[in-house]
Amino acid sequence: MPTVSVKRELLFRALGRSYSECSPSPPCCGTRPPGTAAPGLRSPRRPRRCRPRPGRARCRRPRPPRPACPGAALGLSGKLRTRSAAGSPAACSSPALGTPGTAVCYPAPSAHCPDTRCFEPASRETATTRVHMAASGRTDEEFDELCFEFGLELDEITSEKDIISKEKGEEKAKGASDVVLYKIDVPANRYDLLCLEGLVRGLQVFKERINLPRFEKIIPAEGEGQRLIVTEQTAQIRPHAVAAVLRNITFTKDRYDSFIDLQEKLHQNICRKRALVAIGTHDLDTITGPFTFTAKAPSEIKFKPLNQSKEYTASQIMDLYRTDSHLRHYLHLIENKPRYPVIYDSNGVVLSMPPIINGDHTKISLKTRNVFIECTGTDITKAKIVLDIMVTMFSEYCEKPFTVEAVEVVHPNGKTHIYPVSTALGDLCVLRERASLTQTLETPSSLAKLLTRMCLKSHVTGNGNHLEIEIPPTRADIIHACDIVEDAAIAYGYNNIQMVIPKTYTIANQLPLNKLTELLRLDLAAAGFTEALTFALCSQEDIADKLGTDISATNAVIIANPKTAEFQVARTTLLPGLLKTIAANRKMPLPLKLFEISDIVVKDPNADVGAKNYRHLCAIYYNKSPGFEIIHGLLDRVMQVLDVPPNEENGYTIKAAEGTAFFPGRCAEVFVKGQSIGKLGVVHPDVITKFELTMPCSVLEINIEPFV
């Protein structure tokens, strides 16, 4: 679950601005009551809480009721010290329930605040700061509550100074910022909440302070719009590209920082560290279309990278960033390719070399007015989602808010597409779902209201049994009706759902395979063996090289992006895990008798996911002598409790066999009713040595699924 860090003052200021622009009347002010937190103090870190999920309601401790202001709307409490008309310190008797950024008071009694001691602050910025500093005690708690209601979690209230102090000590933290930061845990598929703009918009819509904005896709007249031409040379590297333009946008320092920060969060999240999608943003006024996305040999690409002082070839750029703490993690994506992807404008100016670095010529700044956004990658679906998120989050700062200029993308086959393609930018995507699915929550009309609060504009259609739900481009996480029902449950409140007895009665029962596993565990333990529980993932060396076989012969499922060399593949046998367990317990008294009954995984083209699990039993005996007779005896005991007689027709037999992990002439294959289920034998000395063991051992490994 990704974490979003936002400055508390910026968050409250944004909440206040959104409210004041859309609310019919601003709320009145209030004071910080005696006993609340002093200015600048932060609340301690709260215990972690899980985001509410269906069927897992949580109870919250009731809070004492607070006096309400006649003109206050539902929201966060802001407390502001005020002055009377005469200029002496005084306090508004009506605590505000609005956000700190909207703590605007009136010099005379009104329907909003009858207290005559209030006055209007000199500016919203001043009021915001004063409320922010004076109300941290109760405001933090209420914002935590709001996040919980919205399905988020306020994980921690901290500051840059506190973070550095905890990690590196007080000395290193000197001079760091004391600005209070909110660390908010956001669901991994809610890309629209990864920046301040999306978070504020979602909370305001949830509190019904603003309406969900309608995004508009502007298609320029023929010959006036921008074009991005994709050549066939990109097919083997990054074949997909999408683009859009934000016209007449206004950046401030905070907006610019949020714009850059969102790109980085998307890169680490849905873009999978730029492997699937890489985002490039450029000052459109410095370049001229049409643009060309192609691939060239590294020696043919030369430009000045972002924030560099001179030009480099692509090969030199790779060497330059090989030691860079940030960009070095992305070099492997293209460094072994014969061609590198690159984007040019019509004058040959390099925009970017995705997914590594943009060109310095097109870098955006606070003065940038028109932004060209391009997303290149290997997954066209992810690229479309990323483009939608970027333009919808920051189109509100355009001269005409929530408008996006489309870009025409020409593919190598001559076909053209207009991006963003999300129909929600023009003709909204409509999802129909029977309201009867959620009758346990509300009536169709009130259910539509709940969904609208979750940024899913809805209304009842037909005879009242259907809901028409508009899916905005910000909600790429909505892919099924169950996602809609989950949002409705969050808006309704999990703690508000009444517990009822199910209309149907069922009797739970254990799966036969699991029941057999439990019974065998008891018998093996009774035979003097100790159960071990090893990792389901292991290294390729463990299941191949150390066992004397080739990795291609193991039919193993290989992890595409393993975090460590110890977890590269799913195990195809339980033997390496038990041998490593013995190696870690060599100092224990001999003999060591271990067993494990767990799943192994092998590729299966006939399975729906391309792989299949099998339940294996593995037992090992480690002592000064191999103890083959003990392992053989254990096999006989297992067959006895499974009621399998020792005969060839309807029972089990063992036949001499060979195996790379076993000593020659000391290996046997186990057959049950003519079907091979595993092997037993003395482990080969080379295998023992490779697992850092010094004494002989015998092992039994069989598949127990045929006995179910």
XYZ file of C-alpha atoms in Angstrom:
708
model
C 0.000 0.000 0.000
C 1.672 3.262 -1.106
C 2.053 6.163 1.301
C 1.400 9.773 0.319
C 3.190 12.489 2.306
C 1.528 15.903 2.179
C 2.178 19.079 4.108
C -0.630 19.660 6.570
C -0.822 23.375 5.841
C -1.054 22.801 2.069
C -3.704 20.140 2.551
C -5.887 22.330 4.747
C -5.358 25.321 2.482
C -6.457 23.293 -0.538
C -9.477 21.943 1.304
C -10.406 25.472 2.300
C -9.989 26.868 -1.214
C -12.155 24.188 -2.764
C -14.850 24.724 -0.189
C -14.924 28.507 -0.426
C -15.258 28.382 -4.196
C -18.241 26.050 -4.156
C -20.031 26.550 -0.842
C -22.886 29.082 -0.695
C -21.532 30.582 2.504
C -18.236 30.240 4.394
C -18.232 28.934 7.937
C -17.439 31.064 10.926
C -14.422 30.920 13.170
C -13.758 29.429 16.535
C -11.110 29.283 19.235
C -8.813 26.704 20.606
C -10.460 25.604 23.855
C -8.386 25.349 27.019
C -6.519 22.086 27.261
C -6.046 21.496 23.535
C -2.641 21.211 21.933
C -0.462 24.295 21.894
C 0.604 25.830 18.577
C 3.163 23.755 16.724
C 2.680 20.560 18.765
C 2.026 17.366 16.818
C -0.089 14.431 17.754
C 1.791 11.219 18.506
C 1.797 8.474 15.917
C -1.421 6.497 15.978
C -1.565 2.719 15.889
C -1.812 1.349 12.347
C -5.320 0.541 11.187
C -6.391 -1.409 8.173
C -8.471 0.144 5.458
C -12.082 -1.031 5.886
C -12.929 -3.956 3.692
C -16.206 -5.792 3.147
C -17.022 -8.049 6.052
C -14.431 -6.509 8.360
C -16.086 -3.662 10.181
C -14.268 -1.837 12.921
C -15.606 -0.132 15.967
C -14.414 3.319 16.896
C -14.513 4.790 20.379
C -17.338 7.326 20.577
C -16.215 10.930 20.899
C -18.048 13.482 23.018
C -20.373 15.761 21.020
C -19.118 19.236 20.205
C -21.126 22.421 19.988
C -22.094 23.284 16.416
C -22.053 26.707 14.790
C -25.366 27.699 13.132
C -23.582 28.411 9.859
C -21.082 25.557 9.907
C -21.028 22.751 7.365
C -19.753 19.247 7.970
C -15.978 19.051 7.809
C -12.824 19.624 9.842
C -12.634 21.807 12.893
C -10.491 24.893 12.679
C -9.853 26.990 15.796
C -8.802 30.611 15.374
C -8.067 33.256 17.981
C -9.854 36.442 16.954
C -10.198 40.029 18.053
C -13.256 42.053 18.844
C -14.176 45.144 16.893
C -12.349 47.200 19.496
C -9.145 45.228 18.865
C -8.899 43.374 22.178
C -8.370 39.631 22.210
C -11.621 37.728 22.182
C -13.008 34.433 21.033
C -15.811 33.479 18.684
C -18.345 31.509 20.677
C -19.180 29.319 17.693
C -16.515 26.699 16.908
C -16.035 26.290 13.186
C -16.730 22.994 11.507
C -15.191 24.157 8.271
C -11.619 23.721 7.174
C -8.862 25.997 8.466
C -8.522 27.673 5.080
C -12.124 28.866 5.288
C -12.092 30.269 8.779
C -13.547 33.607 7.671
C -15.423 35.595 10.298
C -17.800 38.523 10.062
C -17.689 41.888 11.860
C -21.407 41.855 12.547
C -24.058 39.268 13.505
C -25.320 37.187 10.590
C -27.057 33.965 9.804
C -23.644 32.369 9.677
C -22.329 33.517 13.030
C -24.348 35.630 15.505
C -21.321 36.495 17.593
C -20.408 40.210 17.265
C -16.829 39.673 18.413
C -15.644 38.146 15.117
C -13.815 40.000 12.414
C -12.676 39.143 8.890
C -8.982 38.172 8.667
C -6.756 40.184 6.404
C -6.250 37.290 3.997
C -7.132 33.655 3.606
C -3.437 32.713 3.703
C -3.016 34.379 7.102
C -6.157 32.738 8.426
C -5.040 29.377 7.147
C -1.662 29.586 8.815
C -3.075 30.786 12.108
C -5.732 28.111 12.206
C -3.204 25.503 11.117
C -0.838 26.393 13.925
C -3.455 26.852 16.633
C -5.660 23.852 16.015
C -3.290 20.959 15.530
C -4.591 19.079 18.553
C -8.201 18.511 17.563
C -7.806 19.036 13.824
C -5.400 16.137 13.406
C -7.790 13.814 15.181
C -10.724 14.852 13.040
C -8.767 14.574 9.822
C -7.784 11.071 10.907
C -11.478 10.307 11.331
C -12.281 11.733 7.900
C -9.585 9.580 6.279
C -10.978 6.505 8.000
C -14.488 7.250 6.739
C -13.126 7.675 3.216
C -11.310 4.330 3.311
C -7.828 5.744 3.930
C -5.483 5.693 6.899
C -3.600 8.582 8.426
C -0.514 6.554 9.187
C 1.672 9.147 10.862
C 1.935 12.853 11.687
C 5.561 13.841 11.460
C 7.991 16.268 9.865
C 11.130 16.093 7.770
C 13.167 16.902 10.864
C 11.592 14.075 12.860
C 12.171 11.583 10.049
C 15.858 12.465 9.726
C 16.250 12.490 13.491
C 14.884 8.940 13.817
C 16.967 7.600 10.946
C 20.252 9.475 11.339
C 20.183 11.129 14.760
C 19.600 14.608 16.169
C 22.842 16.005 14.798
C 21.927 15.263 11.174
C 18.442 16.701 11.653
C 19.673 20.204 12.451
C 18.388 22.674 9.904
C 15.751 20.318 8.503
C 12.198 21.540 7.988
C 9.739 21.520 10.883
C 6.715 21.663 8.549
C 4.160 19.097 9.676
C 3.633 16.215 7.245
C 0.690 13.856 7.011
C 1.626 10.346 5.914
C -1.511 8.809 4.424
C -1.776 5.188 3.337
C -3.590 4.953 -0.003
C -4.909 1.753 -1.646
C -2.515 0.589 -4.350
C -5.122 0.863 -7.127
C -6.317 4.396 -6.243
C -3.855 6.256 -8.452
C -6.061 9.371 -8.259
C -5.208 9.780 -4.560
C -1.431 9.815 -4.983
C -1.215 13.608 -5.101
C -2.593 16.529 -3.110
C -4.958 17.573 -5.904
C -6.661 14.200 -6.187
C -6.793 13.671 -2.439
C -8.407 17.043 -1.785
C -10.874 16.601 -4.648
C -11.888 13.161 -3.418
C -12.423 14.357 0.160
C -14.423 17.405 -0.951
C -16.705 15.317 -3.144
C -17.058 12.784 -0.322
C -18.149 15.550 2.074
C -20.541 16.859 -0.635
C -18.900 20.277 -0.697
C -18.227 20.247 -4.426
C -19.628 18.387 -7.379
C -17.481 15.920 -9.247
C -15.876 17.856 -12.131
C -16.717 16.926 -15.710
C -13.567 16.564 -17.764
C -13.612 17.800 -21.335
C -11.442 16.530 -24.162
C -10.722 19.268 -26.686
C -9.921 18.059 -30.196
C -8.205 20.836 -32.181
C -9.184 21.653 -35.744
C -7.509 19.581 -38.445
C -3.905 20.624 -38.908
C -3.758 22.634 -35.669
C -3.316 19.850 -33.135
C -0.186 17.995 -32.079
C 0.828 14.644 -33.578
C 3.105 11.903 -32.266
C 4.406 9.523 -34.930
C 5.508 6.066 -33.736
C 7.982 4.265 -36.012
C 8.388 0.517 -36.447
C 11.882 0.615 -34.892
C 10.296 0.842 -31.426
C 8.439 -2.461 -31.772
C 11.049 -4.565 -29.952
C 11.773 -2.052 -27.185
C 8.832 0.142 -26.130
C 6.177 -0.183 -28.813
C 3.423 1.976 -27.294
C 3.062 5.732 -26.886
C 0.237 8.070 -25.858
C 0.214 11.834 -25.365
C -1.870 14.871 -24.392
C -1.479 18.618 -23.855
C -2.383 20.841 -20.895
C -2.980 24.342 -22.281
C -2.543 27.614 -20.401
C -1.675 25.975 -17.111
C -0.504 28.060 -14.163
C 2.196 26.607 -11.927
C 3.139 27.740 -8.446
C 6.005 26.249 -6.457
C 3.657 23.881 -4.615
C 1.799 22.867 -7.778
C 5.053 22.243 -9.609
C 6.402 20.097 -6.768
C 3.158 18.102 -6.695
C 3.313 17.654 -10.482
C 6.811 16.172 -10.298
C 6.020 14.120 -7.202
C 2.989 12.483 -8.851
C 5.132 11.348 -11.775
C 7.563 9.674 -9.404
C 4.780 7.962 -7.441
C 3.216 6.642 -10.639
C 6.618 5.422 -11.809
C 7.054 3.425 -8.602
C 3.460 2.150 -8.572
C 1.514 1.313 -11.725
C 4.543 1.909 -13.997
C 6.526 -0.777 -12.143
C 9.665 1.341 -11.874
C 9.319 2.511 -15.495
C 9.371 -1.052 -16.830
C 5.777 -0.797 -18.078
C 5.408 2.959 -18.600
C 7.701 5.991 -18.512
C 6.294 9.527 -18.255
C 7.808 12.538 -19.985
C 6.627 16.135 -19.477
C 7.861 18.951 -21.699
C 7.442 22.687 -22.190
C 5.486 22.738 -25.450
C 6.497 26.327 -26.226
C 10.146 25.264 -26.648
C 9.485 22.581 -29.273
C 7.613 22.203 -32.541
C 5.434 19.283 -33.664
C 4.886 16.825 -35.106
C 6.922 14.599 -32.806
C 8.571 11.289 -33.701
C 9.003 8.336 -31.373
C 11.677 6.074 -32.817
C 14.696 3.944 -31.836
C 18.305 4.466 -32.870
C 21.729 3.068 -32.145
C 23.239 4.613 -28.982
C 26.001 6.303 -30.958
C 23.432 8.111 -33.137
C 21.621 9.727 -30.202
C 23.149 12.896 -28.797
C 21.529 15.564 -26.600
C 21.902 17.482 -23.348
C 20.205 15.523 -20.529
C 18.057 17.213 -17.936
C 20.024 19.557 -15.661
C 23.337 18.831 -17.420
C 25.645 21.450 -18.956
C 26.756 19.687 -22.137
C 25.655 17.148 -24.708
C 26.304 13.414 -24.399
C 25.739 10.418 -26.636
C 23.312 7.789 -25.380
C 26.198 5.496 -24.404
C 27.849 8.305 -22.444
C 24.544 9.049 -20.730
C 24.298 5.436 -19.552
C 27.825 5.671 -18.124
C 27.044 9.056 -16.577
C 24.067 7.754 -14.625
C 25.538 4.377 -13.707
C 26.437 5.754 -10.276
C 23.384 8.009 -9.921
C 21.393 6.999 -6.847
C 18.075 7.525 -8.623
C 18.459 6.816 -12.345
C 20.848 3.865 -12.135
C 17.897 1.620 -11.235
C 16.355 2.110 -14.683
C 19.410 1.624 -16.907
C 18.940 -2.127 -17.211
C 15.645 -1.604 -19.045
C 17.398 -0.643 -22.291
C 21.187 -0.830 -21.834
C 21.503 -4.247 -23.493
C 19.307 -3.312 -26.439
C 20.884 -2.618 -29.854
C 18.666 0.481 -30.191
C 17.522 3.026 -27.624
C 14.092 4.690 -27.792
C 14.094 8.459 -28.355
C 11.550 11.205 -29.098
C 12.366 14.098 -31.482
C 10.437 17.176 -32.527
C 10.198 18.346 -36.140
C 13.488 20.272 -35.789
C 15.438 17.288 -34.493
C 15.380 18.455 -30.844
C 15.412 15.512 -28.419
C 12.497 15.543 -25.980
C 13.486 12.437 -24.065
C 15.198 9.069 -24.113
C 12.592 6.958 -22.319
C 12.659 5.459 -19.788
C 15.918 7.075 -18.614
C 15.966 10.874 -18.878
C 14.331 13.898 -20.510
C 16.211 16.485 -22.517
C 17.213 19.710 -20.817
C 15.850 21.771 -23.729
C 12.214 20.946 -22.895
C 12.288 21.003 -19.092
C 9.288 22.619 -17.467
C 9.475 25.443 -14.939
C 7.166 27.716 -12.987
C 6.867 29.869 -16.113
C 5.698 27.017 -18.330
C 2.237 27.621 -19.776
C 1.715 24.665 -22.094
C 2.753 21.140 -21.120
C 3.186 18.258 -23.556
C 2.816 14.923 -21.732
C 3.966 11.693 -23.369
C 3.843 8.190 -21.921
C 5.786 5.399 -23.594
C 5.886 1.802 -22.540
C 5.324 -1.884 -23.071
C 1.743 -1.947 -21.754
C -0.743 0.213 -23.653
C -3.470 -0.162 -20.996
C -1.203 1.082 -18.229
C 0.016 3.921 -20.457
C -3.564 5.117 -21.014
C -4.301 5.006 -17.281
C -1.153 6.955 -16.420
C -1.950 9.618 -19.026
C -5.510 9.943 -17.722
C -4.289 10.405 -14.155
C -1.707 13.033 -15.099
C -4.104 15.194 -17.116
C -7.110 14.888 -14.793
C -5.128 15.758 -11.677
C -3.604 18.970 -13.048
C -6.118 20.144 -15.645
C -7.813 22.079 -12.832
C -4.949 24.595 -13.053
C -5.598 25.305 -16.740
C -7.131 28.599 -17.798
C -10.266 26.634 -18.620
C -10.325 24.132 -15.754
C -10.655 20.407 -16.397
C -9.967 20.609 -20.119
C -7.396 18.503 -21.943
C -6.166 18.960 -25.493
C -6.038 15.685 -27.385
C -3.018 14.499 -29.366
C -3.134 12.330 -32.479
C -0.847 9.293 -32.362
C 0.102 7.696 -35.690
C 1.108 4.032 -35.447
C 3.584 2.213 -37.736
C 0.733 0.490 -39.592
C -0.754 3.870 -40.514
C -3.648 3.730 -38.071
C -4.265 6.767 -35.886
C -5.711 7.151 -32.394
C -6.709 10.228 -30.446
C -5.467 10.339 -26.867
C -6.628 10.496 -24.137
C -9.044 7.817 -25.378
C -10.959 7.501 -22.107
C -14.577 7.990 -23.057
C -15.109 9.621 -19.697
C -13.417 12.750 -21.032
C -16.148 13.187 -23.601
C -18.902 10.576 -23.673
C -18.886 9.186 -20.161
C -18.567 5.463 -19.796
C -21.798 4.038 -18.380
C -21.952 0.950 -16.225
C -25.339 -0.518 -15.401
C -25.817 -2.633 -12.327
C -28.927 -3.873 -10.538
C -29.540 -1.894 -7.391
C -30.949 -5.061 -5.805
C -27.358 -6.274 -5.301
C -26.927 -3.730 -2.546
C -30.368 -3.627 -0.975
C -28.730 -4.494 2.303
C -27.213 -1.005 2.259
C -29.801 1.449 0.992
C -32.629 2.119 -1.438
C -31.603 2.740 -5.066
C -31.909 6.526 -4.791
C -29.853 6.799 -1.608
C -27.403 4.245 -2.985
C -26.892 6.508 -5.998
C -26.117 9.354 -3.601
C -23.547 7.225 -1.756
C -21.795 6.331 -5.003
C -21.765 9.965 -6.113
C -19.911 10.804 -2.897
C -17.245 8.291 -3.991
C -16.715 10.129 -7.305
C -19.042 7.741 -9.173
C -21.871 9.959 -10.365
C -25.026 7.850 -10.306
C -28.765 8.093 -10.777
C -31.678 5.655 -10.842
C -33.022 4.697 -14.242
C -35.848 2.614 -15.664
C -38.355 1.323 -13.163
C -36.069 2.047 -10.240
C -34.254 -1.280 -10.276
C -31.190 -0.089 -12.170
C -28.438 2.388 -11.443
C -26.647 4.283 -14.182
C -23.113 4.954 -12.979
C -20.635 7.225 -14.725
C -17.056 6.063 -14.372
C -14.690 9.057 -14.513
C -11.195 8.707 -15.997
C -9.733 9.051 -12.509
C -11.226 5.738 -11.386
C -9.230 3.154 -13.309
C -9.713 0.837 -10.325
C -13.364 0.242 -11.255
C -13.276 -2.913 -13.367
C -16.209 -4.904 -11.969
C -19.547 -4.431 -10.239
C -18.021 -5.599 -6.955
C -15.728 -2.541 -7.007
C -18.812 -0.326 -7.125
C -20.466 -2.187 -4.262
C -17.291 -1.821 -2.182
C -17.284 1.954 -2.694
C -20.942 2.101 -1.717
C -20.158 0.196 1.481
C -17.306 2.585 2.328
C -19.548 5.631 1.841
C -22.320 4.026 3.875
C -19.912 3.113 6.672
C -19.017 -0.457 7.557
C -19.934 0.145 11.173
C -23.424 1.197 10.058
C -24.189 -2.101 8.353
C -26.505 -4.127 10.563
C -25.509 -7.704 11.310
C -28.200 -10.169 10.224
C -28.512 -13.927 10.208
C -27.870 -15.331 6.712
C -30.947 -16.579 4.860
C -29.177 -19.826 3.971
C -27.418 -22.172 6.333
C -24.235 -23.985 5.390
C -21.976 -26.364 7.252
C -18.270 -25.721 6.823
C -16.042 -28.674 6.133
C -12.310 -29.154 5.762
C -10.922 -29.847 2.298
C -10.104 -33.562 1.967
C -6.496 -32.839 0.990
C -5.964 -30.610 4.017
C -7.605 -33.156 6.292
C -5.306 -35.894 4.986
C -2.322 -33.578 5.480
C -3.203 -32.966 9.126
C -3.638 -36.671 9.841
C -0.293 -37.532 8.229
C 1.446 -34.816 10.233
C 0.260 -36.442 13.456
C 1.480 -39.887 12.416
C 4.871 -38.633 11.232
C 5.348 -36.765 14.482
C 4.423 -39.939 16.358
C 7.126 -41.751 14.361
C 9.752 -39.473 15.911
C 10.125 -36.907 13.112
C 10.037 -33.152 13.695
C 8.045 -30.971 11.316
C 9.780 -28.132 9.472
C 8.164 -25.291 7.555
C 10.359 -23.888 4.786
C 9.977 -21.122 2.202
C 7.930 -21.788 -0.947
C 10.440 -19.705 -2.932
C 14.086 -20.586 -3.341
C 17.037 -19.899 -5.624
C 17.553 -21.554 -8.994
C 20.767 -23.022 -7.616
C 18.886 -24.823 -4.819
C 16.591 -26.824 -7.098
C 18.975 -27.257 -10.043
C 22.745 -26.914 -9.637
C 22.948 -28.236 -6.085
C 20.787 -31.243 -6.996
C 22.850 -31.985 -10.094
C 20.229 -31.083 -12.718
C 19.564 -28.287 -15.223
C 17.041 -25.560 -14.426
C 15.211 -26.189 -17.726
C 14.574 -29.797 -16.686
C 12.909 -28.803 -13.422
C 9.859 -27.215 -15.109
C 10.067 -24.497 -12.450
C 8.053 -21.300 -12.292
C 10.604 -18.465 -12.415
C 9.955 -15.103 -10.764
C 10.302 -12.294 -13.330
C 11.691 -9.682 -10.932
C 13.028 -11.408 -7.807
C 14.012 -9.152 -4.921
C 16.885 -11.358 -3.813
C 18.877 -14.280 -5.200
C 17.373 -16.488 -2.481
C 13.856 -16.184 -3.906
C 14.101 -16.654 -7.676
C 11.779 -19.594 -8.339
C 8.887 -21.491 -6.797
C 10.202 -24.748 -5.359
C 9.680 -27.934 -7.366
C 10.801 -30.192 -4.516
C 10.812 -29.981 -0.720
C 14.289 -31.511 -0.400
C 16.418 -28.300 -0.640
C 14.419 -26.626 2.120
C 14.958 -29.526 4.519
C 18.667 -29.777 3.672
C 19.086 -26.047 4.389
C 17.181 -26.497 7.649
C 19.574 -29.254 8.712
C 22.549 -27.092 7.704
C 21.245 -24.349 9.992
C 20.890 -26.855 12.861
C 24.103 -28.832 12.510
C 24.978 -28.296 16.165
C 21.842 -30.063 17.355
C 22.232 -33.624 18.738
C 22.146 -36.416 16.161
C 20.193 -37.913 14.576
C 18.158 -35.165 12.927
C 14.811 -36.451 11.687
C 12.730 -33.834 9.865
C 9.636 -33.862 7.668
C 7.481 -31.375 5.776
C 4.127 -31.677 4.020
C 3.613 -28.676 1.760
C 2.944 -27.626 -1.810
C 5.399 -27.572 -4.670
C 4.734 -25.688 -7.942
C 5.462 -26.754 -11.523
C 4.511 -25.348 -14.908
C 1.359 -26.801 -16.445
C 0.213 -25.484 -19.842
C -3.217 -27.011 -19.278
C -3.847 -25.035 -16.085
C -5.688 -21.717 -16.318
C -2.737 -19.875 -14.731
C -0.011 -21.884 -16.448
C 1.146 -23.640 -13.278
C -0.157 -26.175 -10.784
C 0.401 -27.018 -7.116
C 1.009 -30.515 -5.808
C 1.008 -31.578 -2.151
C 4.233 -33.400 -1.309
C 5.468 -35.264 1.747
C 9.220 -35.147 2.335
C 11.129 -36.755 5.230
C 14.884 -36.767 5.859
C 17.168 -38.681 8.230
C 20.617 -37.179 8.991
C 23.153 -39.131 11.048
C 26.611 -40.718 10.990
C 25.129 -43.522 8.912
C 22.683 -43.012 6.017
C 19.771 -44.756 7.758
C 18.079 -45.903 4.552
C 16.218 -48.586 6.495
C 14.649 -45.916 8.728
C 13.328 -43.952 5.753
C 12.109 -47.182 4.163
C 10.342 -48.048 7.384
C 8.710 -44.611 7.445
C 7.342 -45.229 3.931
C 5.856 -48.533 5.083
C 4.237 -46.790 8.060
C 2.744 -44.066 5.859
C 1.267 -46.692 3.526
C -0.061 -48.607 6.507
C -2.007 -45.636 7.876
C -3.249 -44.895 4.342
C -4.485 -48.491 4.109
C -2.392 -49.236 1.024
C -1.153 -52.852 1.018
C 2.322 -53.820 -0.231
C 1.392 -55.426 -3.548
C 1.758 -54.484 -7.179
C -1.881 -54.587 -8.315
C -3.834 -52.620 -5.689
C -1.054 -51.459 -3.416
C 2.419 -50.002 -3.493
C 5.788 -51.243 -4.641
C 9.311 -49.838 -4.901
C 11.617 -50.362 -7.842
C 15.280 -49.549 -8.332
C 15.814 -46.210 -10.051
C 18.366 -43.491 -10.606
C 18.331 -39.811 -9.703
C 20.904 -37.023 -9.908
C 20.354 -36.169 -6.245
C 20.811 -39.775 -5.063
C 23.796 -42.091 -4.587
C 24.099 -44.558 -7.494
C 22.460 -47.880 -6.600
C 20.829 -46.405 -3.486
C 17.662 -44.957 -5.028
C 14.181 -46.434 -5.480
C 10.988 -45.184 -7.097
C 7.646 -45.568 -5.306
C 4.641 -46.813 -7.303
C 1.006 -46.940 -6.155
C -1.353 -48.928 -8.388
C 1.166 -48.611 -11.193
C 1.532 -44.812 -10.856
C 4.844 -43.246 -9.783
C 4.390 -40.958 -6.773
C 7.988 -40.237 -5.721
C 11.408 -41.534 -4.725
C 13.441 -42.528 -1.692
C 17.118 -43.170 -1.265
C 20.513 -42.044 0.032
C 21.452 -38.491 -0.911
C 24.502 -38.121 -3.173
C 27.685 -36.929 -1.371
C 28.089 -34.029 -3.830
C 24.612 -32.773 -2.931
C 25.409 -33.045 0.765
C 28.623 -31.056 0.291
C 26.904 -28.310 -1.727
C 24.449 -27.776 1.138
C 27.396 -27.480 3.561
C 26.686 -30.776 5.328
C 29.266 -33.359 6.386
C 27.310 -36.525 7.167
C 25.196 -38.897 5.056
C 21.434 -38.745 4.960
C 18.462 -40.515 3.415
C 15.312 -38.912 2.081
C 11.762 -39.803 1.059
C 9.600 -37.515 -1.090
C 6.188 -38.540 -2.450
C 3.044 -36.895 -3.817
C 0.112 -37.552 -1.454
C -2.691 -36.251 -3.721
C -3.423 -39.704 -5.244
C -4.518 -40.865 -1.778
C -7.302 -38.275 -1.409
